[in-house]
XYZ file of C-alpha atoms in Angstrom:
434
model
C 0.000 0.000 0.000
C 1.420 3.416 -1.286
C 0.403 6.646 1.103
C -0.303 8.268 -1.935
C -2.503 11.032 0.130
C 0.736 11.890 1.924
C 2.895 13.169 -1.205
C 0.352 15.912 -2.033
C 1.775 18.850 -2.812
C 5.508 17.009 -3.091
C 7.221 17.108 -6.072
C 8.087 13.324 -6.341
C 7.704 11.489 -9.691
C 5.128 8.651 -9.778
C 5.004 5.577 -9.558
C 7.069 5.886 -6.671
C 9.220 3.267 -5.290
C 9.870 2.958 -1.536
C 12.786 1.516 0.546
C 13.008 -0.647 3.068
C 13.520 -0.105 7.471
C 16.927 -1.853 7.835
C 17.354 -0.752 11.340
C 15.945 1.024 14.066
C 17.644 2.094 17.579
C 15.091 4.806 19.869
C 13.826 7.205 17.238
C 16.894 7.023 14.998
C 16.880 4.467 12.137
C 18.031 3.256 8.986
C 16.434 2.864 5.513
C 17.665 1.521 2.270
C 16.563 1.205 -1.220
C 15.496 5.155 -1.578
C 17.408 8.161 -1.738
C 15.796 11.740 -0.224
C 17.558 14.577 0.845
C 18.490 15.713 4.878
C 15.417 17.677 5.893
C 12.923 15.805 3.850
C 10.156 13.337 5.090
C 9.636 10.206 5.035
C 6.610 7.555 5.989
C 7.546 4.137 8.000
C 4.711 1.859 7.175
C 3.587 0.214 10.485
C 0.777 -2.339 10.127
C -1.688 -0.129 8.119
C -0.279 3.152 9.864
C 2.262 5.602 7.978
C 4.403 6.970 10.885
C 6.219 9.829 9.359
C 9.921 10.877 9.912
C 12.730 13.333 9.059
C 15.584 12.485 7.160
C 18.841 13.903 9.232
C 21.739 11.990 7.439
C 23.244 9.110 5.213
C 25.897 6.279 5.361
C 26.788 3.642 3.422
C 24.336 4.314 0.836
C 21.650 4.050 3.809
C 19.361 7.281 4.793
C 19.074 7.759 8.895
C 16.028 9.299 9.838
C 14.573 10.347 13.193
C 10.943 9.230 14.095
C 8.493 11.912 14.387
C 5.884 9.907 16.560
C 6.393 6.270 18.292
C 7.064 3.589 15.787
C 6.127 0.491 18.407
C 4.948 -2.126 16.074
C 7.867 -1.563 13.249
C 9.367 -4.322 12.618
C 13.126 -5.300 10.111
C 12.016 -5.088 6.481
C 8.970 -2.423 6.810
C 7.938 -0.513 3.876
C 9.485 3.109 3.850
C 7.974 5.876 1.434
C 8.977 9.107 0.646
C 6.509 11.550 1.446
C 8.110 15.249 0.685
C 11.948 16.212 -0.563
C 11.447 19.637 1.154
C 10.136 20.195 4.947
C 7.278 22.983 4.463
C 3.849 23.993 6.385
C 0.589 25.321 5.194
C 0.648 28.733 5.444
C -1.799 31.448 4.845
C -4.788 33.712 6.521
C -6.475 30.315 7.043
C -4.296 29.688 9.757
C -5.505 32.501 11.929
C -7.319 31.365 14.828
C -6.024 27.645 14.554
C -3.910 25.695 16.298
C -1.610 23.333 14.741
C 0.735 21.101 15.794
C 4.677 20.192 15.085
C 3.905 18.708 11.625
C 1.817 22.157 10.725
C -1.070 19.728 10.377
C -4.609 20.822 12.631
C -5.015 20.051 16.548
C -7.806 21.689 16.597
C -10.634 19.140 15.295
C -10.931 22.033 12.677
C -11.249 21.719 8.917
C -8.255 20.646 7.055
C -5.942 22.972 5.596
C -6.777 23.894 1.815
C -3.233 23.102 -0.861
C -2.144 25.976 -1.805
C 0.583 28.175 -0.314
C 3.142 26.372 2.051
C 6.042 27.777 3.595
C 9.463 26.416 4.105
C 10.007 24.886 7.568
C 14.078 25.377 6.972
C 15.114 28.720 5.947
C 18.568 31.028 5.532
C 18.170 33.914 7.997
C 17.802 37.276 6.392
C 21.508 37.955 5.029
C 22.406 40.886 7.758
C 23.121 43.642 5.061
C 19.452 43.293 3.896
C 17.684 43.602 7.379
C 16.107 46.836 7.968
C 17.092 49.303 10.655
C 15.230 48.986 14.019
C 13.785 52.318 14.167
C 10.054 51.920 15.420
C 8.605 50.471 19.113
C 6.261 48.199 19.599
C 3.296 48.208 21.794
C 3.284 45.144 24.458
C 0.804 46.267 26.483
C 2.837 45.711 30.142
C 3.768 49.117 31.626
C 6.479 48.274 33.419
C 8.204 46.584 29.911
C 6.842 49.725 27.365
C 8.951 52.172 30.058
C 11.865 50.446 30.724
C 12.404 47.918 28.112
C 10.634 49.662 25.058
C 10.683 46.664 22.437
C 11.422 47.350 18.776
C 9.581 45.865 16.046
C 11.852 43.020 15.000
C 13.756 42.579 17.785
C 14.396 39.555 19.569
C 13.968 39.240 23.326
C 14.524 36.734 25.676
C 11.766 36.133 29.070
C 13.771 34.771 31.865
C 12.234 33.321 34.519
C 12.445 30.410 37.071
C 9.326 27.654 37.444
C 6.467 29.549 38.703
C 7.395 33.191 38.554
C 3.861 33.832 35.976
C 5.980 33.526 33.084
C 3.660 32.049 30.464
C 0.559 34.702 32.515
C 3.183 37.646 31.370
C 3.533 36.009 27.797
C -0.574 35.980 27.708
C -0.568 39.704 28.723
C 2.177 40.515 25.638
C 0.163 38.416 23.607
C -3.092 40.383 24.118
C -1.734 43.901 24.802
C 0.915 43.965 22.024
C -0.095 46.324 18.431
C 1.450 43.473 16.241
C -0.734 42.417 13.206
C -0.540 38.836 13.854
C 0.663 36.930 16.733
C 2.548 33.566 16.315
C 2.584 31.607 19.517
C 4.910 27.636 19.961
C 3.840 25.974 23.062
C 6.956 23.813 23.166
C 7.500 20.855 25.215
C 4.310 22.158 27.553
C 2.357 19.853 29.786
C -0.990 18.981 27.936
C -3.403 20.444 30.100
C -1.284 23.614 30.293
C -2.268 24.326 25.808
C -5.900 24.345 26.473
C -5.475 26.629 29.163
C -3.059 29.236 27.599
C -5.587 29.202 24.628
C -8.822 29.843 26.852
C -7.171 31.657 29.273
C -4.925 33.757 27.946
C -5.351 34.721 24.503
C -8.825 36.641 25.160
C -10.319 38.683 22.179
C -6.687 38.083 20.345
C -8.064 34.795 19.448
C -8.779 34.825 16.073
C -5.555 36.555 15.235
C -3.776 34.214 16.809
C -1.871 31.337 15.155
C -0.970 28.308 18.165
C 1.469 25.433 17.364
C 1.722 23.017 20.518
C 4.002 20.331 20.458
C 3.113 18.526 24.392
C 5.624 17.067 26.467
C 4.413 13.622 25.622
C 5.697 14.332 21.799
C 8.961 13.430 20.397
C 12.089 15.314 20.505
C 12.301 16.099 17.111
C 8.567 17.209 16.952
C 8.989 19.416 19.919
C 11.680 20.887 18.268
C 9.900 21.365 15.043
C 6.831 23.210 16.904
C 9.710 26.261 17.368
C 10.523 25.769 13.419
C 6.687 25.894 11.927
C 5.709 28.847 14.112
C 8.600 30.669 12.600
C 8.021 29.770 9.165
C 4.867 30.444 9.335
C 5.646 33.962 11.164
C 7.919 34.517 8.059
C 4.637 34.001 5.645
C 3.153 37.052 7.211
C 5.840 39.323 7.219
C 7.038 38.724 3.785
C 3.643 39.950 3.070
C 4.222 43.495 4.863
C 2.990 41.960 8.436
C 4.076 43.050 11.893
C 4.295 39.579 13.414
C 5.108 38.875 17.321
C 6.600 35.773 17.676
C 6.317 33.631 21.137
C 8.316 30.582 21.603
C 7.626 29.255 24.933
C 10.239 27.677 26.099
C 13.530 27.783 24.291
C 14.933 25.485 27.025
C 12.523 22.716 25.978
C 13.577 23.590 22.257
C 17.309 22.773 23.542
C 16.311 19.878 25.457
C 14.921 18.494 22.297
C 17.948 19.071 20.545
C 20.088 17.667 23.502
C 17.977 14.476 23.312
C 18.435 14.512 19.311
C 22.086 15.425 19.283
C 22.462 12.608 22.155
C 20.942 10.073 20.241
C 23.114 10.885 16.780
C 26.021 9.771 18.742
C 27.313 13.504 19.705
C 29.569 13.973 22.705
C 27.891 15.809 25.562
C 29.462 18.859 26.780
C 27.796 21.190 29.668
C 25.322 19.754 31.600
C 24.999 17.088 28.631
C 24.434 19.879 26.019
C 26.139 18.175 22.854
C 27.960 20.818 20.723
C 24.868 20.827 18.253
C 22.298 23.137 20.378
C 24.559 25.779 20.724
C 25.037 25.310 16.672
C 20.616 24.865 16.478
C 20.005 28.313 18.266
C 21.328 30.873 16.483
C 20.050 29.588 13.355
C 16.580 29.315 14.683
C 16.935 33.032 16.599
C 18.312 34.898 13.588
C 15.182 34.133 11.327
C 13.594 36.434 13.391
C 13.966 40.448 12.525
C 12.517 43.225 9.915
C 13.038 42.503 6.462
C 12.792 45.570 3.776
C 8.483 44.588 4.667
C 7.576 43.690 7.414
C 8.450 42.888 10.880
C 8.980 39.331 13.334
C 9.742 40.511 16.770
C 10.463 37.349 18.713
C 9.812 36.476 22.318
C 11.627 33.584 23.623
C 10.763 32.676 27.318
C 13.908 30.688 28.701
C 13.477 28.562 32.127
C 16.270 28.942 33.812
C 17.355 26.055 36.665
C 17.300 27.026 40.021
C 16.674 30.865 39.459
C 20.061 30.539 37.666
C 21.256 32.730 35.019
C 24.443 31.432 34.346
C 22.770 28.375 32.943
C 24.444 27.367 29.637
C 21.532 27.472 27.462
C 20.681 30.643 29.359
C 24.297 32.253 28.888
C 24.437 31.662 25.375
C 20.966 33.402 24.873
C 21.930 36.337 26.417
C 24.708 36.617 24.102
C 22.423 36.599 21.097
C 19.304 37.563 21.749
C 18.781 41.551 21.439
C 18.028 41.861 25.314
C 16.145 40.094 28.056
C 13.426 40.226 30.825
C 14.324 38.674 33.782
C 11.490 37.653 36.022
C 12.508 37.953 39.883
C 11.756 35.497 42.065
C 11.750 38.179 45.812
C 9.093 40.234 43.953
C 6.829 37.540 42.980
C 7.078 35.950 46.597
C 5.976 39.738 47.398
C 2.327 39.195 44.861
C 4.014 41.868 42.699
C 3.021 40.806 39.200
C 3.970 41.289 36.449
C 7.612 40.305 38.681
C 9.672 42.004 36.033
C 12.882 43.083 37.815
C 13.946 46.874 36.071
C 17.406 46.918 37.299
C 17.934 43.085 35.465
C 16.501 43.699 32.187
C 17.064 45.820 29.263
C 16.358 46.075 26.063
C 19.352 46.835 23.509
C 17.000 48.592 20.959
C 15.210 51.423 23.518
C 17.738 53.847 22.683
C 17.069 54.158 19.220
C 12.985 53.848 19.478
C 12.332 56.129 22.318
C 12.372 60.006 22.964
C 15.232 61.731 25.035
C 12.438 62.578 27.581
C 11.309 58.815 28.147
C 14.644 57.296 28.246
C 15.808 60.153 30.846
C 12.137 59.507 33.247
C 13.480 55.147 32.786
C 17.013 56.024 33.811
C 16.342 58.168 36.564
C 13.697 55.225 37.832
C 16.461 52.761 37.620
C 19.125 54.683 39.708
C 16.066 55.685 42.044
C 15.179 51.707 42.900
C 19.052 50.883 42.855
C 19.251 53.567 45.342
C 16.891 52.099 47.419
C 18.389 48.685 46.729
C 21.488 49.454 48.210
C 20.381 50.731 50.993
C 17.668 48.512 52.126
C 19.325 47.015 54.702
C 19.683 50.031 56.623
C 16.695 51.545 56.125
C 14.445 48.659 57.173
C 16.607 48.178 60.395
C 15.929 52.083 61.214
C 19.355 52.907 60.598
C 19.030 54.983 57.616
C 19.716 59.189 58.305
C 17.225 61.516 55.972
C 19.655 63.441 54.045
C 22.506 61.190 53.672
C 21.650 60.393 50.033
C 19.515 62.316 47.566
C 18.445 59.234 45.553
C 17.507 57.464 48.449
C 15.726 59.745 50.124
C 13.646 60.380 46.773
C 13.305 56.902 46.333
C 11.860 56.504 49.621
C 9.418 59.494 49.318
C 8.494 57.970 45.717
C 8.568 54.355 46.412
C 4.511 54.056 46.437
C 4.101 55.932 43.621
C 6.740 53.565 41.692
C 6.088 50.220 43.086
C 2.138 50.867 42.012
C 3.040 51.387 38.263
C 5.271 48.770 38.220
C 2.402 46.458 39.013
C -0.558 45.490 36.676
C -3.298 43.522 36.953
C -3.253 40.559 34.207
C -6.656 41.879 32.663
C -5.117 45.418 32.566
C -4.004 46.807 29.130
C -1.582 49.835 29.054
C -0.917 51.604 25.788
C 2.966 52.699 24.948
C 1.860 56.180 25.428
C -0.104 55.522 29.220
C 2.969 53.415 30.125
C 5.246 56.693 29.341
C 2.950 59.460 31.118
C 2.688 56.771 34.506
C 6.263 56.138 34.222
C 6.399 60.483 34.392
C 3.578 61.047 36.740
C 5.470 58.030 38.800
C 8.370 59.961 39.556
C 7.107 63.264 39.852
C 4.658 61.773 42.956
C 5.245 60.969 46.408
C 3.371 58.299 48.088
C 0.782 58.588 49.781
């Protein structure tokens, strides 16, 4: 039995001939008897079930290919087929409001996708001489992230943030509050329960101009890691037609896990904490398809969970050094029921200079030497021990510390406009508390 249903849209001559499973170790295995290129897919027939795969290699005039869901039942000798010589996803307005999953096929129960356009699941990053100046902010919605880490449209940030700090709560608020055409959101590696949730929950009146691809814990490694892939390709569709996308990849750990597990598997060495050289390879070329092309925009948001409230984390560390700034989520001011628990003096955003007024960056850097002020001198004012007059930012800070700790919060229904968040982040230092 051919899968004939499965090559539509792929441009492989018929009749087609398929190969033969020759061996199979986890979800790595071995075919012979066809030939397909690295990055294309595959079908392992299973009993009267075609379990598709990627190919990631050859040897000895054998393809290896990675399993894309469980192949329990194969057994020596199964049928292989090809099924598509170039990864791509369904792509189009159709998509809005769906949710997909790591294949870019519906989870939904929805209709099925019409043919038509597709987009390529592998891409080259824009070449860096043809990417478009940052030059305009984008609305997110959070006040406490539109004052002192004013994103850019097409810039890349990173959300860091330890196991229940209301990280994926803050990436619902960005996701409703933000002034993006279209909003691309990859559950990746999340707990089952948690994708219904985020979708009911969190994504409000944004619903139907949302795009969701969930690949679950419970999925393969290589699936999980394509989730991250097919909601960037398919946030590429929309800006190459003069879109402002926001991209939300939640989490880039479980993306690197994936890859960890893959690279693992392939026989890599493991380096730090069992990272094989790979990830650190996988990143960057996932991160740098984000950006602003000559039309259109992809600003990505990339929530990273990082162990033990640890930033030094490889995966973490590496991050930082290419993502275009980062939101760390503090851990003292959630225990304190200060949400959103964005910590100013930790995050920053490389792009504010260039997208904000001399006014509004002046009003953010005075509020940042203000709470450092205040910071440093905690200890001794909390013990009594602190003398009025000793320091000028301190004793503004503390006459001001009401009026700035009640901006800084925001209820998760709460919407603030770029423009509010700049006149509270004003009116914030010019009051006292009361």
């Amino acid at each position: 039995m051919t899968p004939a249903s499965l090559l539509e849209g792929a441009d492989i001559a018929t009749p087609i001939s398929g190969g033969y499973l020759a061996s199979l170790r986890g979800p790595l295995g071995r075919a012979t008897g066809l030939s397909m290129p690295v990055g294309g897919l595959i079908d392992v027939e299973v009993g009267d079930q075609f379990v598709p795969a990627e190919v990631v290699g050859f040897r000895d005039g054998a393809i290896e290919f990675m399993s894309l869901r469980d192949l329990r039942g194969a057994t020596p000798g199964c049928r292989v087929w090809p099924r598509a010589p170039i990864a791509s996803v369904p792509a189009g307005d159709f998509l809005l409001g769906r949710v997909v999953d790591g294949l870019g096929e519906p989870a939904d129960g929805g209709p099925a996708f019409p043919s038509g356009a597709r987009a390529r699941l592998y891409q080259t990053p824009i070449p860096a001489l043809q990417r478009r100046v940052l030059s305009q902010p984008l609305d997110v919605g959070v006040a406490s992230l539109n004052a002192l880490a004013t994103f850019a449209r097409g810039q890349r940030m990173g959300l860091f943030a330890g196991a229940g700090l209301g990280k994926s709560t803050l990436l619902g608020m960005l996701v409703r509050g933000t002034s993006a055409d279209v909003r691309v959101v990859a559950l990746v590696g999340e707990r089952g329960r948690e994708v219904r949730e985020f979708i009911e929950r969190e994504l409000g009146a944004t619903r139907t101009s949302t795009i969701v691809v969930a690949a679950t814990a419970d999925t393969s490694a290589l699936l999980r890691m394509r989730a991250a892939y097919v909601a960037t390709a398919i946030a590429e569709h929309f800006r190459d037609r003069g879109a402002d996308v926001l991209l939300v990849v939640d989490s880039l750990t479980r993306f690197a896990m994936a890859a960890r597990e893959i690279g693992l598997a392939r026989g890599e060495p493991p380096a730090t904490k069992g990272y094989t050289p790979s990830v650190f390879a996988e990143l960057p070329q996932l991160l740098e398809r984000a950006g602003a092309a000559q039309q259109g925009t992809i600003t990505g948001v990339y929530s990273v969970l990082v162990e033990g409230d640890d930033l030094d984390d490889p995966v973490a560390d590496s991050l930082r050094a290419i993502l275009d700034g980062h939101v760390v989520l503090s851990r003292e001011l959630a225990e304190r029921g200060h949400f959103p628990a964005v910590d100013p003096l930790a995050s920053v955003s490389r792009a504010m200079h260039v997208v904000t007024t001399p006014e509004h960056r002046a009003h953010a850097s005075k509020l940042r030497r203000l709470l450092a002020a205040y910071r440093d001198a905690r200890d001794l004012i909390q013990v009594g021990a602190y003398a009025a007059g000793s320091d000028a930012d301190v004793d503004a800070a503390i006459a001001r510390r009401g009026a700035i700790e009640q901006f800084l919060r925001q209820d998760t229904s709460a919407v603030r406009t770029l423009a509010q968040s700049v006149a509270g982040l004003r009116a914030a230092l010019e009051g006292a508390a009361k």
